[in-house]
Structure formats: structure tokens, C-alpha cells
PDB file of C-alpha atoms in Angstrom:
ATOM      1  CA  MET D   1      -3.129   7.616  18.713  1.00 91.00           C
ATOM      2  CA  ILE D   2      -5.981   6.128  16.683  1.00 94.00           C
ATOM      3  CA  SER D   3      -5.345   2.464  17.498  1.00 95.00           C
ATOM      4  CA  LYS D   4      -2.663   0.440  19.269  1.00 94.00           C
ATOM      5  CA  ASP D   5      -3.081  -2.744  17.215  1.00 92.00           C
ATOM      6  CA  GLY D   6      -4.847  -1.718  13.983  1.00 94.00           C
ATOM      7  CA  TYR D   7      -3.826  -2.698  10.459  1.00 94.00           C
ATOM      8  CA  GLY D   8      -5.456  -3.185   7.056  1.00 94.00           C
ATOM      9  CA  ILE D   9      -5.553   0.602   6.675  1.00 95.00           C
ATOM     10  CA  PHE D  10      -7.073   2.421   3.712  1.00 95.00           C
ATOM     11  CA  GLU D  11      -8.694   5.812   3.078  1.00 94.00           C
ATOM     12  CA  ARG D  12     -12.019   6.736   1.503  1.00 92.00           C
ATOM     13  CA  GLU D  13     -13.950  10.011   1.496  1.00 89.00           C
ATOM     14  CA  ASN D  14     -11.757  11.588   4.195  1.00 90.00           C
ATOM     15  CA  PHE D  15     -12.198   8.572   6.484  1.00 95.00           C
ATOM     16  CA  VAL D  16      -9.493   6.171   7.628  1.00 96.00           C
ATOM     17  CA  PHE D  17     -10.616   2.548   7.728  1.00 97.00           C
ATOM     18  CA  TYR D  18      -8.758  -0.153   9.657  1.00 97.00           C
ATOM     19  CA  SER D  19      -9.189  -3.453  11.460  1.00 97.00           C
ATOM     20  CA  THR D  20      -7.886  -5.253  14.522  1.00 96.00           C
ATOM     21  CA  GLY D  21      -8.508  -8.631  12.885  1.00 93.00           C
ATOM     22  CA  GLU D  22     -11.864  -9.441  14.458  1.00 92.00           C
ATOM     23  CA  ASN D  23     -13.337  -5.935  14.421  1.00 97.00           C
ATOM     24  CA  PHE D  24     -13.493  -3.156  11.832  1.00 98.00           C
ATOM     25  CA  TYR D  25     -13.516   0.626  12.285  1.00 98.00           C
ATOM     26  CA  LYS D  26     -13.627   3.990  10.535  1.00 97.00           C
ATOM     27  CA  TYR D  27     -12.167   7.250  11.812  1.00 96.00           C
ATOM     28  CA  ASN D  28     -13.008  10.803  10.727  1.00 94.00           C
ATOM     29  CA  PHE D  29     -10.283  12.556  12.801  1.00 93.00           C
ATOM     30  CA  ILE D  30     -12.858  13.277  15.500  1.00 93.00           C
ATOM     31  CA  GLU D  31     -14.313   9.926  16.540  1.00 96.00           C
ATOM     32  CA  ILE D  32     -13.887   6.194  15.914  1.00 97.00           C
ATOM     33  CA  THR D  33     -16.935   4.204  14.794  1.00 98.00           C
ATOM     34  CA  GLU D  34     -17.138   0.414  14.724  1.00 98.00           C
ATOM     35  CA  ILE D  35     -18.422  -0.926  11.387  1.00 98.00           C
ATOM     36  CA  THR D  36     -19.264  -4.326   9.923  1.00 98.00           C
ATOM     37  CA  LYS D  37     -16.847  -6.394   7.885  1.00 97.00           C
ATOM     38  CA  GLU D  38     -19.270  -6.105   4.955  1.00 96.00           C
ATOM     39  CA  TYR D  39     -19.188  -2.296   5.097  1.00 97.00           C
ATOM     40  CA  TYR D  40     -15.377  -2.337   5.318  1.00 97.00           C
ATOM     41  CA  LEU D  41     -15.227  -4.548   2.187  1.00 96.00           C
ATOM     42  CA  GLU D  42     -17.738  -2.383   0.324  1.00 96.00           C
ATOM     43  CA  LYS D  43     -15.755   0.766   1.030  1.00 96.00           C
ATOM     44  CA  LYS D  44     -12.464  -0.879   0.134  1.00 95.00           C
ATOM     45  CA  TYR D  45     -13.417  -2.548  -3.161  1.00 94.00           C
ATOM     46  CA  GLY D  46     -16.592  -0.711  -4.189  1.00 93.00           C
ATOM     47  CA  LYS D  47     -20.280  -1.620  -4.380  1.00 92.00           C
ATOM     48  CA  GLU D  48     -19.822  -3.272  -7.792  1.00 94.00           C
ATOM     49  CA  ASN D  49     -17.486  -5.913  -6.385  1.00 94.00           C
ATOM     50  CA  GLN D  50     -19.196  -9.268  -5.939  1.00 93.00           C
ATOM     51  CA  PHE D  51     -16.330 -11.724  -6.319  1.00 94.00           C
ATOM     52  CA  TRP D  52     -13.417 -10.624  -4.111  1.00 94.00           C
ATOM     53  CA  LYS D  53     -13.913 -10.725  -0.347  1.00 93.00           C
ATOM     54  CA  GLN D  54     -10.378 -10.735   1.068  1.00 92.00           C
ATOM     55  CA  PRO D  55     -10.301  -7.952   3.682  1.00 94.00           C
ATOM     56  CA  PHE D  56      -6.538  -7.621   4.097  1.00 92.00           C
ATOM     57  CA  ASP D  57      -5.319  -7.779   0.498  1.00 93.00           C
ATOM     58  CA  GLU D  58      -3.366  -4.778  -0.687  1.00 92.00           C
ATOM     59  CA  PHE D  59      -5.623  -2.979  -3.167  1.00 92.00           C
ATOM     60  CA  ILE D  60      -5.264  -0.212  -5.732  1.00 93.00           C
ATOM     61  CA  LYS D  61      -7.852   1.081  -8.190  1.00 92.00           C
ATOM     62  CA  LEU D  62      -7.059   2.070 -11.790  1.00 94.00           C
ATOM     63  CA  LYS D  63      -8.617   4.946 -13.723  1.00 92.00           C
ATOM     64  CA  ASN D  64     -10.958   2.538 -15.538  1.00 92.00           C
ATOM     65  CA  GLU D  65     -12.175   1.269 -12.100  1.00 91.00           C
ATOM     66  CA  ASN D  66     -10.508  -2.117 -12.515  1.00 94.00           C
ATOM     67  CA  PHE D  67      -8.310  -2.926  -9.549  1.00 95.00           C
ATOM     68  CA  ILE D  68      -5.183  -4.854  -8.556  1.00 96.00           C
ATOM     69  CA  THR D  69      -4.733  -6.980  -5.436  1.00 96.00           C
ATOM     70  CA  THR D  70      -1.961  -8.866  -3.718  1.00 93.00           C
ATOM     71  CA  PHE D  71      -1.646 -10.356  -0.246  1.00 87.00           C
ATOM     72  CA  TYR D  72       1.422  -9.557   1.818  1.00 76.00           C
ATOM     73  CA  GLN D  73       4.001 -12.356   1.690  1.00 72.00           C
ATOM     74  CA  GLU D  74       2.678 -13.458  -1.726  1.00 78.00           C
ATOM     75  CA  ASP D  75       4.539 -12.758  -4.957  1.00 79.00           C
ATOM     76  CA  GLU D  76       1.311 -12.910  -6.987  1.00 87.00           C
ATOM     77  CA  MET D  77      -0.535  -9.842  -8.217  1.00 93.00           C
ATOM     78  CA  ARG D  78      -4.000 -10.023  -9.772  1.00 95.00           C
ATOM     79  CA  LEU D  79      -5.835  -7.662 -12.122  1.00 96.00           C
ATOM     80  CA  HIS D  80      -9.598  -7.596 -11.452  1.00 97.00           C
ATOM     81  CA  LYS D  81     -12.614  -6.169 -13.205  1.00 96.00           C
ATOM     82  CA  LYS D  82     -14.505  -3.697 -11.013  1.00 94.00           C
ATOM     83  CA  ASN D  83     -16.898  -6.506 -10.043  1.00 96.00           C
ATOM     84  CA  GLY D  84     -13.944  -8.423  -8.548  1.00 96.00           C
ATOM     85  CA  GLU D  85     -13.604 -11.038 -11.281  1.00 96.00           C
ATOM     86  CA  ILE D  86      -9.939 -11.852 -11.977  1.00 96.00           C
ATOM     87  CA  VAL D  87      -8.854 -10.768 -15.471  1.00 95.00           C
ATOM     88  CA  LYS D  88      -5.252 -12.007 -15.270  1.00 94.00           C
ATOM     89  CA  LYS D  89      -2.305 -12.658 -13.008  1.00 94.00           C
ATOM     90  CA  PHE D  90       0.795 -10.597 -13.665  1.00 94.00           C
ATOM     91  CA  GLU D  91       3.722 -12.775 -14.707  1.00 91.00           C
ATOM     92  CA  LYS D  92       6.632 -10.306 -14.898  1.00 93.00           C
ATOM     93  CA  ILE D  93       5.939  -7.753 -12.165  1.00 93.00           C
ATOM     94  CA  ARG D  94       8.235  -9.262  -9.577  1.00 91.00           C
ATOM     95  CA  SER D  95      11.288  -8.589  -7.468  1.00 93.00           C
ATOM     96  CA  PRO D  96      14.488 -10.458  -8.456  1.00 92.00           C
ATOM     97  CA  HIS D  97      13.960 -13.326  -5.978  1.00 91.00           C
ATOM     98  CA  ARG D  98      10.147 -13.354  -6.256  1.00 89.00           C
ATOM     99  CA  MET D  99       9.577 -12.828  -2.546  1.00 89.00           C
ATOM    100  CA  GLY D 100       6.491 -11.402  -0.915  1.00 88.00           C
ATOM    101  CA  ILE D 101       5.023  -8.065  -2.057  1.00 92.00           C
ATOM    102  CA  TYR D 102       3.870  -6.003   0.938  1.00 93.00           C
ATOM    103  CA  GLY D 103       2.880  -2.686  -0.634  1.00 93.00           C
ATOM    104  CA  MET D 104       1.905  -1.274  -4.015  1.00 95.00           C
ATOM    105  CA  ALA D 105       0.838   2.069  -5.458  1.00 97.00           C
ATOM    106  CA  ILE D 106      -0.226   3.619  -8.764  1.00 97.00           C
ATOM    107  CA  ASP D 107       1.401   6.945  -9.630  1.00 97.00           C
ATOM    108  CA  LYS D 108      -0.269   9.762 -11.609  1.00 95.00           C
ATOM    109  CA  ASN D 109       1.140   8.289 -14.855  1.00 95.00           C
ATOM    110  CA  GLU D 110      -0.517   4.971 -13.962  1.00 95.00           C
ATOM    111  CA  ASN D 111       2.752   3.120 -13.458  1.00 97.00           C
ATOM    112  CA  LEU D 112       2.753   0.469 -10.745  1.00 97.00           C
ATOM    113  CA  TRP D 113       5.183   0.582  -7.796  1.00 98.00           C
ATOM    114  CA  ILE D 114       5.800  -2.334  -5.432  1.00 96.00           C
ATOM    115  CA  ALA D 115       7.691  -2.825  -2.157  1.00 96.00           C
ATOM    116  CA  VAL D 116       9.272  -6.168  -1.211  1.00 95.00           C
ATOM    117  CA  PRO D 117      10.763  -5.855   2.280  1.00 95.00           C
ATOM    118  CA  VAL D 118      12.872  -9.030   2.457  1.00 95.00           C
ATOM    119  CA  GLU D 119      14.725  -8.028  -0.718  1.00 96.00           C
ATOM    120  CA  HIS D 120      14.915  -4.335   0.285  1.00 97.00           C
ATOM    121  CA  PHE D 121      13.305  -3.774  -3.105  1.00 97.00           C
ATOM    122  CA  VAL D 122      11.224  -0.933  -4.519  1.00 98.00           C
ATOM    123  CA  GLY D 123      10.307  -1.173  -8.214  1.00 98.00           C
ATOM    124  CA  LYS D 124       8.325   0.726 -10.838  1.00 98.00           C
ATOM    125  CA  PHE D 125       6.591  -1.130 -13.686  1.00 98.00           C
ATOM    126  CA  ASN D 126       4.467  -0.465 -16.761  1.00 97.00           C
ATOM    127  CA  ILE D 127       1.131  -2.186 -16.130  1.00 95.00           C
ATOM    128  CA  GLU D 128       0.377  -2.996 -19.780  1.00 94.00           C
ATOM    129  CA  THR D 129       3.751  -4.481 -20.753  1.00 96.00           C
ATOM    130  CA  GLU D 130       4.866  -5.454 -17.207  1.00 96.00           C
ATOM    131  CA  ARG D 131       8.268  -3.947 -18.064  1.00 97.00           C
ATOM    132  CA  GLU D 132      10.430  -2.766 -15.177  1.00 97.00           C
ATOM    133  CA  ILE D 133      11.139   0.975 -15.491  1.00 98.00           C
ATOM    134  CA  PHE D 134      13.111   1.632 -12.315  1.00 98.00           C
ATOM    135  CA  SER D 135      14.147  -0.286  -9.206  1.00 97.00           C
ATOM    136  CA  ILE D 136      16.347  -0.285  -6.118  1.00 96.00           C
ATOM    137  CA  SER D 137      17.243  -3.601  -4.516  1.00 95.00           C
ATOM    138  CA  GLY D 138      19.364  -4.997  -1.732  1.00 94.00           C
ATOM    139  CA  LYS D 139      22.693  -6.657  -2.433  1.00 90.00           C
ATOM    140  CA  GLU D 140      22.490 -10.413  -1.867  1.00 82.00           C
ATOM    141  CA  LEU D 141      19.438  -9.762   0.354  1.00 88.00           C
ATOM    142  CA  GLU D 142      21.346  -7.236   2.477  1.00 92.00           C
ATOM    143  CA  PRO D 143      20.128  -3.608   2.748  1.00 94.00           C
ATOM    144  CA  THR D 144      21.542  -0.917   0.493  1.00 94.00           C
ATOM    145  CA  ILE D 145      19.464   2.272   0.210  1.00 96.00           C
ATOM    146  CA  PHE D 146      16.367   0.710   1.798  1.00 98.00           C
ATOM    147  CA  ASP D 147      16.131  -1.583   4.811  1.00 97.00           C
ATOM    148  CA  HIS D 148      12.876  -3.570   4.615  1.00 97.00           C
ATOM    149  CA  PRO D 149      10.639  -1.069   2.770  1.00 98.00           C
ATOM    150  CA  GLU D 150       7.139  -2.055   3.886  1.00 96.00           C
ATOM    151  CA  TYR D 151       4.853   0.221   1.915  1.00 96.00           C
ATOM    152  CA  VAL D 152       4.698   2.645  -1.004  1.00 98.00           C
ATOM    153  CA  THR D 153       2.216   5.515  -1.344  1.00 97.00           C
ATOM    154  CA  ALA D 154       1.602   7.745  -4.388  1.00 97.00           C
ATOM    155  CA  ILE D 155       0.991  11.443  -3.610  1.00 97.00           C
ATOM    156  CA  ASN D 156       1.166  13.956  -6.464  1.00 96.00           C
ATOM    157  CA  ASP D 157       4.609  13.707  -8.119  1.00 98.00           C
ATOM    158  CA  PHE D 158       6.156  11.452  -5.506  1.00 98.00           C
ATOM    159  CA  ILE D 159       6.195   7.898  -4.216  1.00 98.00           C
ATOM    160  CA  TYR D 160       6.598   7.782  -0.442  1.00 98.00           C
ATOM    161  CA  VAL D 161       8.412   4.709   0.884  1.00 98.00           C
ATOM    162  CA  SER D 162       7.847   3.478   4.440  1.00 98.00           C
ATOM    163  CA  ASP D 163      11.466   2.434   5.033  1.00 98.00           C
ATOM    164  CA  MET D 164      10.898   0.332   8.130  1.00 98.00           C
ATOM    165  CA  GLY D 165      14.429  -0.708   9.088  1.00 97.00           C
ATOM    166  CA  ASN D 166      15.842   2.788   8.617  1.00 98.00           C
ATOM    167  CA  ARG D 167      12.945   4.323  10.588  1.00 98.00           C
ATOM    168  CA  ARG D 168      12.188   6.947   8.005  1.00 98.00           C
ATOM    169  CA  ILE D 169       9.888   7.933   5.143  1.00 98.00           C
ATOM    170  CA  VAL D 170      11.622   8.533   1.820  1.00 98.00           C
ATOM    171  CA  LYS D 171      10.126  10.175  -1.238  1.00 98.00           C
ATOM    172  CA  ILE D 172      11.006   9.324  -4.846  1.00 98.00           C
ATOM    173  CA  ASN D 173      10.275  11.748  -7.671  1.00 98.00           C
ATOM    174  CA  ILE D 174       8.225   9.745 -10.200  1.00 98.00           C
ATOM    175  CA  HIS D 175       9.752  11.631 -13.159  1.00 97.00           C
ATOM    176  CA  ASN D 176      13.510  11.640 -12.477  1.00 98.00           C
ATOM    177  CA  HIS D 177      13.626   9.079  -9.616  1.00 98.00           C
ATOM    178  CA  LYS D 178      15.535  11.423  -7.317  1.00 98.00           C
ATOM    179  CA  ILE D 179      15.399  10.141  -3.725  1.00 97.00           C
ATOM    180  CA  THR D 180      15.153  12.416  -0.672  1.00 98.00           C
ATOM    181  CA  ASP D 181      14.297  11.913   3.000  1.00 98.00           C
ATOM    182  CA  TYR D 182      10.819  13.102   3.971  1.00 98.00           C
ATOM    183  CA  LYS D 183      10.695  12.323   7.703  1.00 97.00           C
ATOM    184  CA  LYS D 184      12.841  10.606  10.328  1.00 98.00           C
ATOM    185  CA  LEU D 185      11.070   8.588  13.011  1.00 97.00           C
ATOM    186  CA  ASN D 186      11.900   7.134  16.414  1.00 96.00           C
ATOM    187  CA  GLU D 187      10.464   3.704  15.701  1.00 97.00           C
ATOM    188  CA  ARG D 188       9.802   1.349  12.816  1.00 98.00           C
ATOM    189  CA  ILE D 189       7.197   2.384  10.259  1.00 98.00           C
ATOM    190  CA  TYR D 190       4.898   0.053   8.330  1.00 97.00           C
ATOM    191  CA  TYR D 191       2.548   2.438   6.536  1.00 97.00           C
ATOM    192  CA  PHE D 192       2.267   6.110   5.567  1.00 97.00           C
ATOM    193  CA  ASN D 193      -0.345   8.146   3.717  1.00 96.00           C
ATOM    194  CA  GLN D 194      -2.012  11.559   3.730  1.00 94.00           C
ATOM    195  CA  VAL D 195      -5.736  12.098   4.229  1.00 91.00           C
ATOM    196  CA  ASN D 196      -7.491  15.457   4.245  1.00 85.00           C
ATOM    197  CA  GLY D 197      -4.195  17.261   4.752  1.00 88.00           C
ATOM    198  CA  LYS D 198      -3.097  15.033   7.649  1.00 93.00           C
ATOM    199  CA  ASN D 199      -0.316  12.455   7.802  1.00 96.00           C
ATOM    200  CA  ILE D 200      -1.275   8.910   8.816  1.00 96.00           C
ATOM    201  CA  TYR D 201       1.382   6.555  10.202  1.00 96.00           C
ATOM    202  CA  GLN D 202       1.339   2.917  11.269  1.00 97.00           C
ATOM    203  CA  LEU D 203       4.291   2.577  13.646  1.00 97.00           C
ATOM    204  CA  GLU D 204       5.390  -0.212  15.971  1.00 95.00           C
ATOM    205  CA  SER D 205       3.356   1.316  18.768  1.00 96.00           C
ATOM    206  CA  GLY D 206       0.149   1.971  16.801  1.00 96.00           C
ATOM    207  CA  ILE D 207      -1.655   4.121  14.221  1.00 97.00           C
ATOM    208  CA  TYR D 208      -1.181   7.895  14.529  1.00 96.00           C
ATOM    209  CA  PHE D 209      -2.034  11.075  12.654  1.00 93.00           C
ATOM    210  CA  GLU D 210      -0.663  14.615  12.683  1.00 91.00           C
TER     211      GLU D 210
END
């Protein structure tokens, strides 16, 4: 276990960064080092960022170094310049009931994926046009394929969904949208990614790697 109560996880340069709310840390798979909030923000958003200082926003960087943020339980997504200045707010990238976006990812084709747990929704959108390309949703807010998907992660040709209620990780092929199970778990999952060849999980009981 890396941390029992950590969250706000992201990866940079083969380090895992996370927070416990008051304190901030980095982990290199050997030791945990406490860091400042300022260092955490610099690593998350980049040295060029001067205008966006929200430590727990979901964040993804585009190829042109602009970035997108949202805060869990919001339905608003923002496009920023690399210095943090807001360029625009997306109007059409939403789930059907416009409930809170918890996770987002950019695939290798630079399409945007979002996860909305309350609607059991995972969707894929074109960033430029904001057009929905693919989605799976609950039926009248009841689970169908997904049960409260908390997070989406892009790795190579797949989107990995942290399917919390079903206690599993699912992968979706970004080309044909075929869905397959990746891993079954014994407890709820809130986050999954891979760093330096290792799997990182945020489960009910804490943050782990294998």
C-alpha cells in the first residue's frame, strides 16, 4: 500500500503524486517523499501555468500543451492555454442529465472521454466540434453495463474504465468500441492507471501498485 487515504493522483516522470488534503506527496516505487503544494501544482499543470491553482481538478494535457480541467461533481469542463488562462467552456460535452464529471481522458486520436458515475455514463467526444462519437449510459439512472464508473484512463489503443460499483476495470477499444473485462477486484475502485510498467489502483482501502 502507498497510502490509506490519498487522492488527487496523477503521474509525471515515473513518479506518482497524490495528496491527503492537507499534505502532498510523491512516490517513486521505492520511497514516499513529502512535497509542497506549490511543487504538486507545478508538476500537475506545468511551470508555464500562472492562472490555475486548483489542486484537485481533473486535468488532461493536449498535444499543443493546452489543457482541460473539470472538478468532480461539476458538469463544466474548461479549455485552458498552457499558462492556465481559460480559453472557453465546453457547452456540448455533457452526459444526458448534465451531472457531475468525475474522470476524463484523451485517447491517442485526441478524442475526449468522460465518466459520470451517477448516470453510469462513459462518453467519447470530438474536442473541436464537441460532437458525441460513442457513449454508454444507465437506463433512467439505473446501471446497465457500468455501475458508477469513476474514472477513465487512456493507455495505447484502449480506454480503461474504473467501474466502481461492479468492482472491476473494463477496457474499451478506442477504434471499434469493443468492451472487455481487464481485472476483477474485491472492493470498489476509484482510479486506475499504469506507470513505469506498474498498475496503480485507488481502492476503498487505499492506493496500491503491482
